mmCIF file with all atom_site columns, C-alpha atoms in Angstrom:
data_model
loop_
_atom_site.group_PDB
_atom_site.id
_atom_site.type_symbol
_atom_site.label_atom_id
_atom_site.label_alt_id
_atom_site.label_comp_id
_atom_site.label_asym_id
_atom_site.label_entity_id
_atom_site.label_seq_id
_atom_site.pdbx_PDB_ins_code
_atom_site.Cartn_x
_atom_site.Cartn_y
_atom_site.Cartn_z
_atom_site.occupancy
_atom_site.B_iso_or_equiv
_atom_site.pdbx_formal_charge
_atom_site.auth_seq_id
_atom_site.auth_comp_id
_atom_site.auth_asym_id
_atom_site.auth_atom_id
_atom_site.pdbx_PDB_model_num
ATOM 1   C CA . ASP A 1 1   ? -108.954 134.120 46.584 1.00 0.00 ? 1   ASP A CA 1
ATOM 2   C CA . ILE A 1 2   ? -105.984 134.832 48.379 1.00 0.00 ? 2   ILE A CA 1
ATOM 3   C CA . GLN A 1 3   ? -104.303 138.075 47.813 1.00 0.00 ? 3   GLN A CA 1
ATOM 4   C CA . MET A 1 4   ? -100.665 139.017 47.972 1.00 0.00 ? 4   MET A CA 1
ATOM 5   C CA . THR A 1 5   ? -99.315  142.342 48.697 1.00 0.00 ? 5   THR A CA 1
ATOM 6   C CA . GLN A 1 6   ? -95.417  143.455 48.844 1.00 0.00 ? 6   GLN A CA 1
ATOM 7   C CA . SER A 1 7   ? -94.060  146.294 50.106 1.00 0.00 ? 7   SER A CA 1
ATOM 8   C CA . PRO A 1 8   ? -92.451  148.741 49.871 1.00 0.00 ? 8   PRO A CA 1
ATOM 9   C CA . PRO A 1 9   ? -93.304  148.865 45.870 1.00 0.00 ? 9   PRO A CA 1
ATOM 10  C CA . THR A 1 10  ? -89.980  150.553 45.260 1.00 0.00 ? 10  THR A CA 1
ATOM 11  C CA . LEU A 1 11  ? -86.582  150.332 47.132 1.00 0.00 ? 11  LEU A CA 1
ATOM 12  C CA . SER A 1 12  ? -83.806  152.508 46.451 1.00 0.00 ? 12  SER A CA 1
ATOM 13  C CA . ALA A 1 13  ? -80.775  151.010 48.042 1.00 0.00 ? 13  ALA A CA 1
ATOM 14  C CA . SER A 1 14  ? -76.690  150.928 47.628 1.00 0.00 ? 14  SER A CA 1
ATOM 15  C CA . VAL A 1 15  ? -74.019  148.274 46.857 1.00 0.00 ? 15  VAL A CA 1
ATOM 16  C CA . GLY A 1 16  ? -73.489  146.535 50.338 1.00 0.00 ? 16  GLY A CA 1
ATOM 17  C CA . ASP A 1 17  ? -76.991  147.351 51.993 1.00 0.00 ? 17  ASP A CA 1
ATOM 18  C CA . ARG A 1 18  ? -79.012  145.174 53.917 1.00 0.00 ? 18  ARG A CA 1
ATOM 19  C CA . VAL A 1 19  ? -82.878  144.962 51.972 1.00 0.00 ? 19  VAL A CA 1
ATOM 20  C CA . THR A 1 20  ? -85.618  143.537 53.402 1.00 0.00 ? 20  THR A CA 1
ATOM 21  C CA . ILE A 1 21  ? -89.055  143.359 51.158 1.00 0.00 ? 21  ILE A CA 1
ATOM 22  C CA . THR A 1 22  ? -91.975  142.173 52.786 1.00 0.00 ? 22  THR A CA 1
ATOM 23  C CA . CYS A 1 23  ? -94.896  139.974 51.394 1.00 0.00 ? 23  CYS A CA 1
ATOM 24  C CA . ARG A 1 24  ? -98.194  139.256 53.221 1.00 0.00 ? 24  ARG A CA 1
ATOM 25  C CA . ALA A 1 25  ? -101.097 136.921 52.387 1.00 0.00 ? 25  ALA A CA 1
ATOM 26  C CA . SER A 1 26  ? -104.830 138.010 52.936 1.00 0.00 ? 26  SER A CA 1
ATOM 27  C CA . GLN A 1 27  ? -105.298 134.515 54.954 1.00 0.00 ? 27  GLN A CA 1
ATOM 28  C CA . SER A 1 28  ? -102.735 131.728 56.294 1.00 0.00 ? 28  SER A CA 1
ATOM 29  C CA . ILE A 1 29  ? -100.689 130.159 53.627 1.00 0.00 ? 29  ILE A CA 1
ATOM 30  C CA . SER A 1 30  ? -98.694  128.341 56.317 1.00 0.00 ? 30  SER A CA 1
ATOM 31  C CA . SER A 1 31  ? -95.091  128.295 54.452 1.00 0.00 ? 31  SER A CA 1
ATOM 32  C CA . TRP A 1 32  ? -96.189  127.793 50.938 1.00 0.00 ? 32  TRP A CA 1
ATOM 33  C CA . LEU A 1 33  ? -94.357  130.832 49.817 1.00 0.00 ? 33  LEU A CA 1
ATOM 34  C CA . ALA A 1 34  ? -91.873  131.444 47.289 1.00 0.00 ? 34  ALA A CA 1
ATOM 35  C CA . TRP A 1 35  ? -89.801  134.339 46.060 1.00 0.00 ? 35  TRP A CA 1
ATOM 36  C CA . TYR A 1 36  ? -88.530  135.167 42.297 1.00 0.00 ? 36  TYR A CA 1
ATOM 37  C CA . GLN A 1 37  ? -86.148  137.887 40.994 1.00 0.00 ? 37  GLN A CA 1
ATOM 38  C CA . GLN A 1 38  ? -86.619  139.143 37.694 1.00 0.00 ? 38  GLN A CA 1
ATOM 39  C CA . LYS A 1 39  ? -85.036  141.363 35.145 1.00 0.00 ? 39  LYS A CA 1
ATOM 40  C CA . PRO A 1 40  ? -85.812  143.278 32.613 1.00 0.00 ? 40  PRO A CA 1
ATOM 41  C CA . GLY A 1 41  ? -86.575  141.318 29.359 1.00 0.00 ? 41  GLY A CA 1
ATOM 42  C CA . LYS A 1 42  ? -85.834  138.480 31.264 1.00 0.00 ? 42  LYS A CA 1
ATOM 43  C CA . ALA A 1 43  ? -87.833  135.348 32.655 1.00 0.00 ? 43  ALA A CA 1
ATOM 44  C CA . PRO A 1 44  ? -88.462  135.108 36.639 1.00 0.00 ? 44  PRO A CA 1
ATOM 45  C CA . LYS A 1 45  ? -85.557  133.051 38.489 1.00 0.00 ? 45  LYS A CA 1
ATOM 46  C CA . LEU A 1 46  ? -86.586  131.158 41.882 1.00 0.00 ? 46  LEU A CA 1
ATOM 47  C CA . LEU A 1 47  ? -84.693  132.126 44.793 1.00 0.00 ? 47  LEU A CA 1
ATOM 48  C CA . ILE A 1 48  ? -86.565  130.702 47.887 1.00 0.00 ? 48  ILE A CA 1
ATOM 49  C CA . TYR A 1 49  ? -89.326  128.179 48.320 1.00 0.00 ? 49  TYR A CA 1
ATOM 50  C CA . LYS A 1 50  ? -91.253  127.162 51.338 1.00 0.00 ? 50  LYS A CA 1
ATOM 51  C CA . ALA A 1 51  ? -90.778  130.580 52.813 1.00 0.00 ? 51  ALA A CA 1
ATOM 52  C CA . SER A 1 52  ? -87.185  129.979 53.683 1.00 0.00 ? 52  SER A CA 1
ATOM 53  C CA . SER A 1 53  ? -85.779  127.351 51.582 1.00 0.00 ? 53  SER A CA 1
ATOM 54  C CA . LEU A 1 54  ? -82.679  128.506 49.365 1.00 0.00 ? 54  LEU A CA 1
ATOM 55  C CA . GLU A 1 55  ? -83.282  127.441 45.570 1.00 0.00 ? 55  GLU A CA 1
ATOM 56  C CA . SER A 1 56  ? -80.019  125.335 44.361 1.00 0.00 ? 56  SER A CA 1
ATOM 57  C CA . GLY A 1 57  ? -77.238  128.153 43.277 1.00 0.00 ? 57  GLY A CA 1
ATOM 58  C CA . VAL A 1 58  ? -78.811  130.931 44.627 1.00 0.00 ? 58  VAL A CA 1
ATOM 59  C CA . PRO A 1 59  ? -76.296  132.972 46.585 1.00 0.00 ? 59  PRO A CA 1
ATOM 60  C CA . SER A 1 60  ? -76.345  132.798 50.090 1.00 0.00 ? 60  SER A CA 1
ATOM 61  C CA . ARG A 1 61  ? -77.267  136.657 50.548 1.00 0.00 ? 61  ARG A CA 1
ATOM 62  C CA . PHE A 1 62  ? -80.534  135.956 49.763 1.00 0.00 ? 62  PHE A CA 1
ATOM 63  C CA . SER A 1 63  ? -82.748  134.480 52.771 1.00 0.00 ? 63  SER A CA 1
ATOM 64  C CA . GLY A 1 64  ? -86.168  134.013 53.602 1.00 0.00 ? 64  GLY A CA 1
ATOM 65  C CA . SER A 1 65  ? -88.176  134.077 56.699 1.00 0.00 ? 65  SER A CA 1
ATOM 66  C CA . GLY A 1 66  ? -91.993  133.970 57.872 1.00 0.00 ? 66  GLY A CA 1
ATOM 67  C CA . SER A 1 67  ? -94.903  131.736 57.903 1.00 0.00 ? 67  SER A CA 1
ATOM 68  C CA . GLY A 1 68  ? -98.655  132.038 58.037 1.00 0.00 ? 68  GLY A CA 1
ATOM 69  C CA . THR A 1 69  ? -99.559  135.396 56.627 1.00 0.00 ? 69  THR A CA 1
ATOM 70  C CA . GLU A 1 70  ? -96.093  137.582 56.682 1.00 0.00 ? 70  GLU A CA 1
ATOM 71  C CA . PHE A 1 71  ? -92.946  136.657 54.856 1.00 0.00 ? 71  PHE A CA 1
ATOM 72  C CA . THR A 1 72  ? -89.673  138.591 54.265 1.00 0.00 ? 72  THR A CA 1
ATOM 73  C CA . LEU A 1 73  ? -87.219  138.329 51.677 1.00 0.00 ? 73  LEU A CA 1
ATOM 74  C CA . THR A 1 74  ? -83.863  139.483 53.175 1.00 0.00 ? 74  THR A CA 1
ATOM 75  C CA . ILE A 1 75  ? -80.589  140.380 50.517 1.00 0.00 ? 75  ILE A CA 1
ATOM 76  C CA . SER A 1 76  ? -77.758  140.832 53.157 1.00 0.00 ? 76  SER A CA 1
ATOM 77  C CA . SER A 1 77  ? -75.296  142.382 51.228 1.00 0.00 ? 77  SER A CA 1
ATOM 78  C CA . LEU A 1 78  ? -76.901  144.165 47.919 1.00 0.00 ? 78  LEU A CA 1
ATOM 79  C CA . GLN A 1 79  ? -74.679  143.242 45.020 1.00 0.00 ? 79  GLN A CA 1
ATOM 80  C CA . PRO A 1 80  ? -74.869  144.941 41.371 1.00 0.00 ? 80  PRO A CA 1
ATOM 81  C CA . ASP A 1 81  ? -76.378  141.694 39.940 1.00 0.00 ? 81  ASP A CA 1
ATOM 82  C CA . ASP A 1 82  ? -79.246  142.121 42.421 1.00 0.00 ? 82  ASP A CA 1
ATOM 83  C CA . PHE A 1 83  ? -81.264  145.186 41.257 1.00 0.00 ? 83  PHE A CA 1
ATOM 84  C CA . ALA A 1 84  ? -84.110  143.747 39.853 1.00 0.00 ? 84  ALA A CA 1
ATOM 85  C CA . THR A 1 85  ? -87.804  143.270 40.349 1.00 0.00 ? 85  THR A CA 1
ATOM 86  C CA . TYR A 1 86  ? -88.889  140.785 43.096 1.00 0.00 ? 86  TYR A CA 1
ATOM 87  C CA . TYR A 1 87  ? -92.025  138.744 43.570 1.00 0.00 ? 87  TYR A CA 1
ATOM 88  C CA . CYS A 1 88  ? -93.601  136.663 46.170 1.00 0.00 ? 88  CYS A CA 1
ATOM 89  C CA . GLN A 1 89  ? -95.741  133.895 45.056 1.00 0.00 ? 89  GLN A CA 1
ATOM 90  C CA . GLN A 1 90  ? -98.283  131.464 46.822 1.00 0.00 ? 90  GLN A CA 1
ATOM 91  C CA . TYR A 1 91  ? -100.384 128.063 45.633 1.00 0.00 ? 91  TYR A CA 1
ATOM 92  C CA . ASN A 1 92  ? -103.342 127.058 46.964 1.00 0.00 ? 92  ASN A CA 1
ATOM 93  C CA . SER A 1 93  ? -105.612 124.122 45.349 1.00 0.00 ? 93  SER A CA 1
ATOM 94  C CA . TYR A 1 94  ? -108.369 126.146 45.160 1.00 0.00 ? 94  TYR A CA 1
ATOM 95  C CA . SER A 1 95  ? -106.919 129.196 42.788 1.00 0.00 ? 95  SER A CA 1
ATOM 96  C CA . GLY A 1 96  ? -103.898 128.055 41.926 1.00 0.00 ? 96  GLY A CA 1
ATOM 97  C CA . PHE A 1 97  ? -100.665 130.451 42.046 1.00 0.00 ? 97  PHE A CA 1
ATOM 98  C CA . THR A 1 98  ? -100.959 133.947 42.753 1.00 0.00 ? 98  THR A CA 1
ATOM 99  C CA . PHE A 1 99  ? -98.030  136.350 42.782 1.00 0.00 ? 99  PHE A CA 1
ATOM 100 C CA . GLY A 1 100 ? -97.562  139.613 44.483 1.00 0.00 ? 100 GLY A CA 1
ATOM 101 C CA . PRO A 1 101 ? -97.320  143.178 42.686 1.00 0.00 ? 101 PRO A CA 1
ATOM 102 C CA . GLY A 1 102 ? -93.653  142.765 42.894 1.00 0.00 ? 102 GLY A CA 1
ATOM 103 C CA . THR A 1 103 ? -90.954  145.275 44.747 1.00 0.00 ? 103 THR A CA 1
ATOM 104 C CA . LYS A 1 104 ? -88.296  147.044 42.644 1.00 0.00 ? 104 LYS A CA 1
ATOM 105 C CA . VAL A 1 105 ? -85.289  147.133 43.599 1.00 0.00 ? 105 VAL A CA 1
ATOM 106 C CA . ASP A 1 106 ? -83.103  149.933 42.011 1.00 0.00 ? 106 ASP A CA 1
ATOM 107 C CA . ILE A 1 107 ? -80.044  152.039 42.756 1.00 0.00 ? 107 ILE A CA 1
ATOM 108 C CA . LYS A 1 108 ? -79.714  154.869 45.043 1.00 0.00 ? 108 LYS A CA 1
ATOM 109 C CA . GLN B 2 1   ? -80.626  119.632 33.022 1.00 0.00 ? 1   GLN B CA 1
ATOM 110 C CA . VAL B 2 2   ? -84.606  120.709 32.192 1.00 0.00 ? 2   VAL B CA 1
ATOM 111 C CA . GLN B 2 3   ? -84.944  123.304 29.685 1.00 0.00 ? 3   GLN B CA 1
ATOM 112 C CA . LEU B 2 4   ? -88.166  124.937 28.280 1.00 0.00 ? 4   LEU B CA 1
ATOM 113 C CA . VAL B 2 5   ? -88.010  126.137 24.564 1.00 0.00 ? 5   VAL B CA 1
ATOM 114 C CA . GLN B 2 6   ? -90.832  128.426 23.837 1.00 0.00 ? 6   GLN B CA 1
ATOM 115 C CA . SER B 2 7   ? -91.954  129.551 20.032 1.00 0.00 ? 7   SER B CA 1
ATOM 116 C CA . GLY B 2 8   ? -91.632  132.719 18.759 1.00 0.00 ? 8   GLY B CA 1
ATOM 117 C CA . ALA B 2 9   ? -93.126  135.990 18.856 1.00 0.00 ? 9   ALA B CA 1
ATOM 118 C CA . GLU B 2 10  ? -96.698  136.098 17.518 1.00 0.00 ? 10  GLU B CA 1
ATOM 119 C CA . VAL B 2 11  ? -98.868  139.140 16.394 1.00 0.00 ? 11  VAL B CA 1
ATOM 120 C CA . ARG B 2 12  ? -102.443 138.551 16.357 1.00 0.00 ? 12  ARG B CA 1
ATOM 121 C CA . GLU B 2 13  ? -105.710 140.796 15.401 1.00 0.00 ? 13  GLU B CA 1
ATOM 122 C CA . PRO B 2 14  ? -108.151 141.167 17.966 1.00 0.00 ? 14  PRO B CA 1
ATOM 123 C CA . GLY B 2 15  ? -110.879 138.474 17.905 1.00 0.00 ? 15  GLY B CA 1
ATOM 124 C CA . SER B 2 16  ? -108.679 135.526 16.771 1.00 0.00 ? 16  SER B CA 1
ATOM 125 C CA . SER B 2 17  ? -106.746 133.168 18.680 1.00 0.00 ? 17  SER B CA 1
ATOM 126 C CA . VAL B 2 18  ? -102.908 132.318 19.361 1.00 0.00 ? 18  VAL B CA 1
ATOM 127 C CA . LYS B 2 19  ? -101.198 128.961 20.121 1.00 0.00 ? 19  LYS B CA 1
ATOM 128 C CA . VAL B 2 20  ? -97.801  128.908 21.853 1.00 0.00 ? 20  VAL B CA 1
ATOM 129 C CA . SER B 2 21  ? -95.667  126.139 22.309 1.00 0.00 ? 21  SER B CA 1
ATOM 130 C CA . CYS B 2 22  ? -93.244  124.873 24.959 1.00 0.00 ? 22  CYS B CA 1
ATOM 131 C CA . LYS B 2 23  ? -90.928  122.027 24.108 1.00 0.00 ? 23  LYS B CA 1
ATOM 132 C CA . ALA B 2 24  ? -89.121  120.628 27.287 1.00 0.00 ? 24  ALA B CA 1
ATOM 133 C CA . SER B 2 25  ? -85.765  118.804 27.015 1.00 0.00 ? 25  SER B CA 1
ATOM 134 C CA . GLY B 2 26  ? -83.125  117.106 29.281 1.00 0.00 ? 26  GLY B CA 1
ATOM 135 C CA . GLY B 2 27  ? -85.986  115.309 31.575 1.00 0.00 ? 27  GLY B CA 1
ATOM 136 C CA . THR B 2 28  ? -89.094  113.149 31.447 1.00 0.00 ? 28  THR B CA 1
ATOM 137 C CA . PHE B 2 29  ? -91.658  115.289 30.179 1.00 0.00 ? 29  PHE B CA 1
ATOM 138 C CA . SER B 2 30  ? -94.817  113.470 31.230 1.00 0.00 ? 30  SER B CA 1
ATOM 139 C CA . SER B 2 31  ? -93.986  113.389 34.725 1.00 0.00 ? 31  SER B CA 1
ATOM 140 C CA . TYR B 2 32  ? -93.852  117.620 34.742 1.00 0.00 ? 32  TYR B CA 1
ATOM 141 C CA . THR B 2 33  ? -96.234  119.797 35.599 1.00 0.00 ? 33  THR B CA 1
ATOM 142 C CA . ILE B 2 34  ? -96.360  123.040 33.167 1.00 0.00 ? 34  ILE B CA 1
ATOM 143 C CA . SER B 2 35  ? -97.668  126.088 34.023 1.00 0.00 ? 35  SER B CA 1
ATOM 144 C CA . TRP B 2 36  ? -98.704  128.898 31.963 1.00 0.00 ? 36  TRP B CA 1
ATOM 145 C CA . VAL B 2 37  ? -98.125  132.386 33.592 1.00 0.00 ? 37  VAL B CA 1
ATOM 146 C CA . ARG B 2 38  ? -98.603  135.810 31.480 1.00 0.00 ? 38  ARG B CA 1
ATOM 147 C CA . GLN B 2 39  ? -96.813  139.452 31.986 1.00 0.00 ? 39  GLN B CA 1
ATOM 148 C CA . ALA B 2 40  ? -98.375  142.717 30.048 1.00 0.00 ? 40  ALA B CA 1
ATOM 149 C CA . PRO B 2 41  ? -95.791  145.370 29.517 1.00 0.00 ? 41  PRO B CA 1
ATOM 150 C CA . GLY B 2 42  ? -94.853  147.088 32.597 1.00 0.00 ? 42  GLY B CA 1
ATOM 151 C CA . GLN B 2 43  ? -97.080  144.779 34.790 1.00 0.00 ? 43  GLN B CA 1
ATOM 152 C CA . GLY B 2 44  ? -96.709  141.812 37.065 1.00 0.00 ? 44  GLY B CA 1
ATOM 153 C CA . LEU B 2 45  ? -96.840  137.913 36.880 1.00 0.00 ? 45  LEU B CA 1
ATOM 154 C CA . GLU B 2 46  ? -100.610 136.386 36.155 1.00 0.00 ? 46  GLU B CA 1
ATOM 155 C CA . TRP B 2 47  ? -101.193 132.439 36.335 1.00 0.00 ? 47  TRP B CA 1
ATOM 156 C CA . MET B 2 48  ? -103.152 130.979 33.742 1.00 0.00 ? 48  MET B CA 1
ATOM 157 C CA . GLY B 2 49  ? -103.635 127.449 34.087 1.00 0.00 ? 49  GLY B CA 1
ATOM 158 C CA . ARG B 2 50  ? -101.483 124.241 34.184 1.00 0.00 ? 50  ARG B CA 1
ATOM 159 C CA . ILE B 2 51  ? -101.542 120.769 32.740 1.00 0.00 ? 51  ILE B CA 1
ATOM 160 C CA . ILE B 2 52  ? -99.984  117.532 34.278 1.00 0.00 ? 52  ILE B CA 1
ATOM 161 C CA . PRO B 2 53  ? -99.689  115.462 31.233 1.00 0.00 ? 53  PRO B CA 1
ATOM 162 C CA . ILE B 2 54  ? -99.361  112.070 33.330 1.00 0.00 ? 54  ILE B CA 1
ATOM 163 C CA . LEU B 2 55  ? -102.388 112.427 34.757 1.00 0.00 ? 55  LEU B CA 1
ATOM 164 C CA . ASP B 2 56  ? -103.869 114.136 31.956 1.00 0.00 ? 56  ASP B CA 1
ATOM 165 C CA . ILE B 2 57  ? -105.514 116.751 34.531 1.00 0.00 ? 57  ILE B CA 1
ATOM 166 C CA . ILE B 2 58  ? -105.712 120.421 33.565 1.00 0.00 ? 58  ILE B CA 1
ATOM 167 C CA . ASP B 2 59  ? -106.655 123.379 35.747 1.00 0.00 ? 59  ASP B CA 1
ATOM 168 C CA . TYR B 2 60  ? -107.312 127.173 34.786 1.00 0.00 ? 60  TYR B CA 1
ATOM 169 C CA . ALA B 2 61  ? -107.427 130.437 36.389 1.00 0.00 ? 61  ALA B CA 1
ATOM 170 C CA . GLN B 2 62  ? -110.927 131.058 36.999 1.00 0.00 ? 62  GLN B CA 1
ATOM 171 C CA . LYS B 2 63  ? -110.186 134.435 34.918 1.00 0.00 ? 63  LYS B CA 1
ATOM 172 C CA . TYR B 2 64  ? -109.122 132.552 31.974 1.00 0.00 ? 64  TYR B CA 1
ATOM 173 C CA . GLN B 2 65  ? -111.731 129.671 31.952 1.00 0.00 ? 65  GLN B CA 1
ATOM 174 C CA . GLY B 2 66  ? -113.388 129.334 28.663 1.00 0.00 ? 66  GLY B CA 1
ATOM 175 C CA . ARG B 2 67  ? -110.801 131.194 26.527 1.00 0.00 ? 67  ARG B CA 1
ATOM 176 C CA . VAL B 2 68  ? -107.580 129.358 27.379 1.00 0.00 ? 68  VAL B CA 1
ATOM 177 C CA . THR B 2 69  ? -106.815 125.925 26.276 1.00 0.00 ? 69  THR B CA 1
ATOM 178 C CA . ILE B 2 70  ? -103.815 123.894 27.588 1.00 0.00 ? 70  ILE B CA 1
ATOM 179 C CA . THR B 2 71  ? -102.569 120.851 26.111 1.00 0.00 ? 71  THR B CA 1
ATOM 180 C CA . ALA B 2 72  ? -99.576  118.776 26.087 1.00 0.00 ? 72  ALA B CA 1
ATOM 181 C CA . ASP B 2 73  ? -98.470  116.210 23.262 1.00 0.00 ? 73  ASP B CA 1
ATOM 182 C CA . LYS B 2 74  ? -96.332  113.564 25.278 1.00 0.00 ? 74  LYS B CA 1
ATOM 183 C CA . SER B 2 75  ? -94.885  112.217 22.178 1.00 0.00 ? 75  SER B CA 1
ATOM 184 C CA . THR B 2 76  ? -92.888  115.588 21.539 1.00 0.00 ? 76  THR B CA 1
ATOM 185 C CA . SER B 2 77  ? -92.487  116.765 24.995 1.00 0.00 ? 77  SER B CA 1
ATOM 186 C CA . THR B 2 78  ? -94.273  119.533 24.113 1.00 0.00 ? 78  THR B CA 1
ATOM 187 C CA . ALA B 2 79  ? -97.057  121.468 25.796 1.00 0.00 ? 79  ALA B CA 1
ATOM 188 C CA . TYR B 2 80  ? -99.201  124.540 24.521 1.00 0.00 ? 80  TYR B CA 1
ATOM 189 C CA . MET B 2 81  ? -101.184 127.503 25.647 1.00 0.00 ? 81  MET B CA 1
ATOM 190 C CA . GLU B 2 82  ? -104.219 128.700 23.256 1.00 0.00 ? 82  GLU B CA 1
ATOM 191 C CA . LEU B 2 83  ? -105.768 132.014 24.377 1.00 0.00 ? 83  LEU B CA 1
ATOM 192 C CA . GLY B 2 84  ? -108.761 132.813 22.289 1.00 0.00 ? 84  GLY B CA 1
ATOM 193 C CA . SER B 2 85  ? -110.967 136.095 21.551 1.00 0.00 ? 85  SER B CA 1
ATOM 194 C CA . LEU B 2 86  ? -107.867 137.953 21.705 1.00 0.00 ? 86  LEU B CA 1
ATOM 195 C CA . ARG B 2 87  ? -108.362 141.342 23.017 1.00 0.00 ? 87  ARG B CA 1
ATOM 196 C CA . CYS B 2 88  ? -105.715 144.072 23.147 1.00 0.00 ? 88  CYS B CA 1
ATOM 197 C CA . GLU B 2 89  ? -105.417 143.844 26.701 1.00 0.00 ? 89  GLU B CA 1
ATOM 198 C CA . ASP B 2 90  ? -103.714 140.345 25.966 1.00 0.00 ? 90  ASP B CA 1
ATOM 199 C CA . THR B 2 91  ? -100.568 141.683 24.580 1.00 0.00 ? 91  THR B CA 1
ATOM 200 C CA . ALA B 2 92  ? -98.154  140.458 26.612 1.00 0.00 ? 92  ALA B CA 1
ATOM 201 C CA . VAL B 2 93  ? -95.241  138.003 27.161 1.00 0.00 ? 93  VAL B CA 1
ATOM 202 C CA . TYR B 2 94  ? -96.290  134.283 27.795 1.00 0.00 ? 94  TYR B CA 1
ATOM 203 C CA . TYR B 2 95  ? -93.902  131.847 29.781 1.00 0.00 ? 95  TYR B CA 1
ATOM 204 C CA . CYS B 2 96  ? -94.294  128.633 30.279 1.00 0.00 ? 96  CYS B CA 1
ATOM 205 C CA . ALA B 2 97  ? -92.752  127.100 33.665 1.00 0.00 ? 97  ALA B CA 1
ATOM 206 C CA . ARG B 2 98  ? -92.295  123.757 35.130 1.00 0.00 ? 98  ARG B CA 1
ATOM 207 C CA . GLU B 2 99  ? -94.077  123.432 38.650 1.00 0.00 ? 99  GLU B CA 1
ATOM 208 C CA . LYS B 2 100 ? -91.902  121.646 41.421 1.00 0.00 ? 100 LYS B CA 1
ATOM 209 C CA . SER B 2 101 ? -93.846  121.098 44.407 1.00 0.00 ? 101 SER B CA 1
ATOM 210 C CA . TYR B 2 102 ? -95.941  124.198 44.213 1.00 0.00 ? 102 TYR B CA 1
ATOM 211 C CA . TYR B 2 103 ? -93.088  126.525 42.904 1.00 0.00 ? 103 TYR B CA 1
ATOM 212 C CA . LEU B 2 104 ? -91.926  127.048 39.534 1.00 0.00 ? 104 LEU B CA 1
ATOM 213 C CA . ASP B 2 105 ? -88.606  126.125 39.388 1.00 0.00 ? 105 ASP B CA 1
ATOM 214 C CA . VAL B 2 106 ? -87.440  126.391 35.619 1.00 0.00 ? 106 VAL B CA 1
ATOM 215 C CA . TRP B 2 107 ? -89.108  128.481 33.126 1.00 0.00 ? 107 TRP B CA 1
ATOM 216 C CA . GLY B 2 108 ? -88.814  129.260 29.136 1.00 0.00 ? 108 GLY B CA 1
ATOM 217 C CA . LYS B 2 109 ? -87.609  132.455 27.759 1.00 0.00 ? 109 LYS B CA 1
ATOM 218 C CA . GLY B 2 110 ? -91.025  133.955 27.096 1.00 0.00 ? 110 GLY B CA 1
ATOM 219 C CA . THR B 2 111 ? -93.352  134.546 23.948 1.00 0.00 ? 111 THR B CA 1
ATOM 220 C CA . MET B 2 112 ? -94.077  137.604 22.951 1.00 0.00 ? 112 MET B CA 1
ATOM 221 C CA . VAL B 2 113 ? -97.758  137.972 21.659 1.00 0.00 ? 113 VAL B CA 1
ATOM 222 C CA . THR B 2 114 ? -99.024  141.249 20.451 1.00 0.00 ? 114 THR B CA 1
ATOM 223 C CA . VAL B 2 115 ? -102.457 142.069 19.758 1.00 0.00 ? 115 VAL B CA 1
ATOM 224 C CA . SER B 2 116 ? -103.280 144.787 17.215 1.00 0.00 ? 116 SER B CA 1
ATOM 225 C CA . SER B 2 117 ? -105.432 145.791 14.570 1.00 0.00 ? 117 SER B CA 1
#
C-alpha cells in the first residue's frame, strides 16, 4: 500500500503569512494528488486536484505543486477563513483512496 | 449543482449493524462514482469503498472487506453503506462523496454513528 505523510502536523501562523504544507508518498504517484480543507464539524472541501489544478471557486491564494513523491500546498497570504486542517489524498487502483494524516493550521 | 444528502445520526449497540443513505440530486446519479469515507472523533479521513452504479462495480478497502456493503438504488438516486459487526471503534462520522477523476469533489454533510452499549 502507498503511505502518505504530511508535515508539519501542526502549523501556527498569522494572517498574511505565507504557509507551506508538505505531503510525501511512499512511492511515486505521478501527479495523482489532491488537497482538501476541513473545518471543525464540516465535510472536507476539495481545493487542489492533479497536484496543481485549482478546483473551481477556490481562491487563487491556494496553489499546489510537486510530482512523484513530494508535494506542497501553499497559501500565499493566510486569511482568517483559512484556519483549518488540510489533508492530502492519493488514489491508486489497488488500494483506492489514501489520505495523509492532516496538518492543522492554527492562529499564532 | 450536485448535492448529496445523508441520513440522520444513528446509535447502535456493539455487534449490530447500521445502514447509512446518501441521496443525490442535481445530476445524473447512475453516472457517478460514490465513495464512503469515515472519520473517527479527532482523527483523520479513511476511505471505506465506492460504487459505480452505472457499471454495478463496487470496490472495498481491504480493511473493511467482509464487514461493509455498499449498494445503490438508481431509481431513487441513493447510495447506501451498511457496516456490520459494529464495535465501539466504529464510532465516527461517515461521509459519502462523489468521485471525479480520482478525487472527491462533492461531499455529503456526514452522518454520525455512535456505537455504545
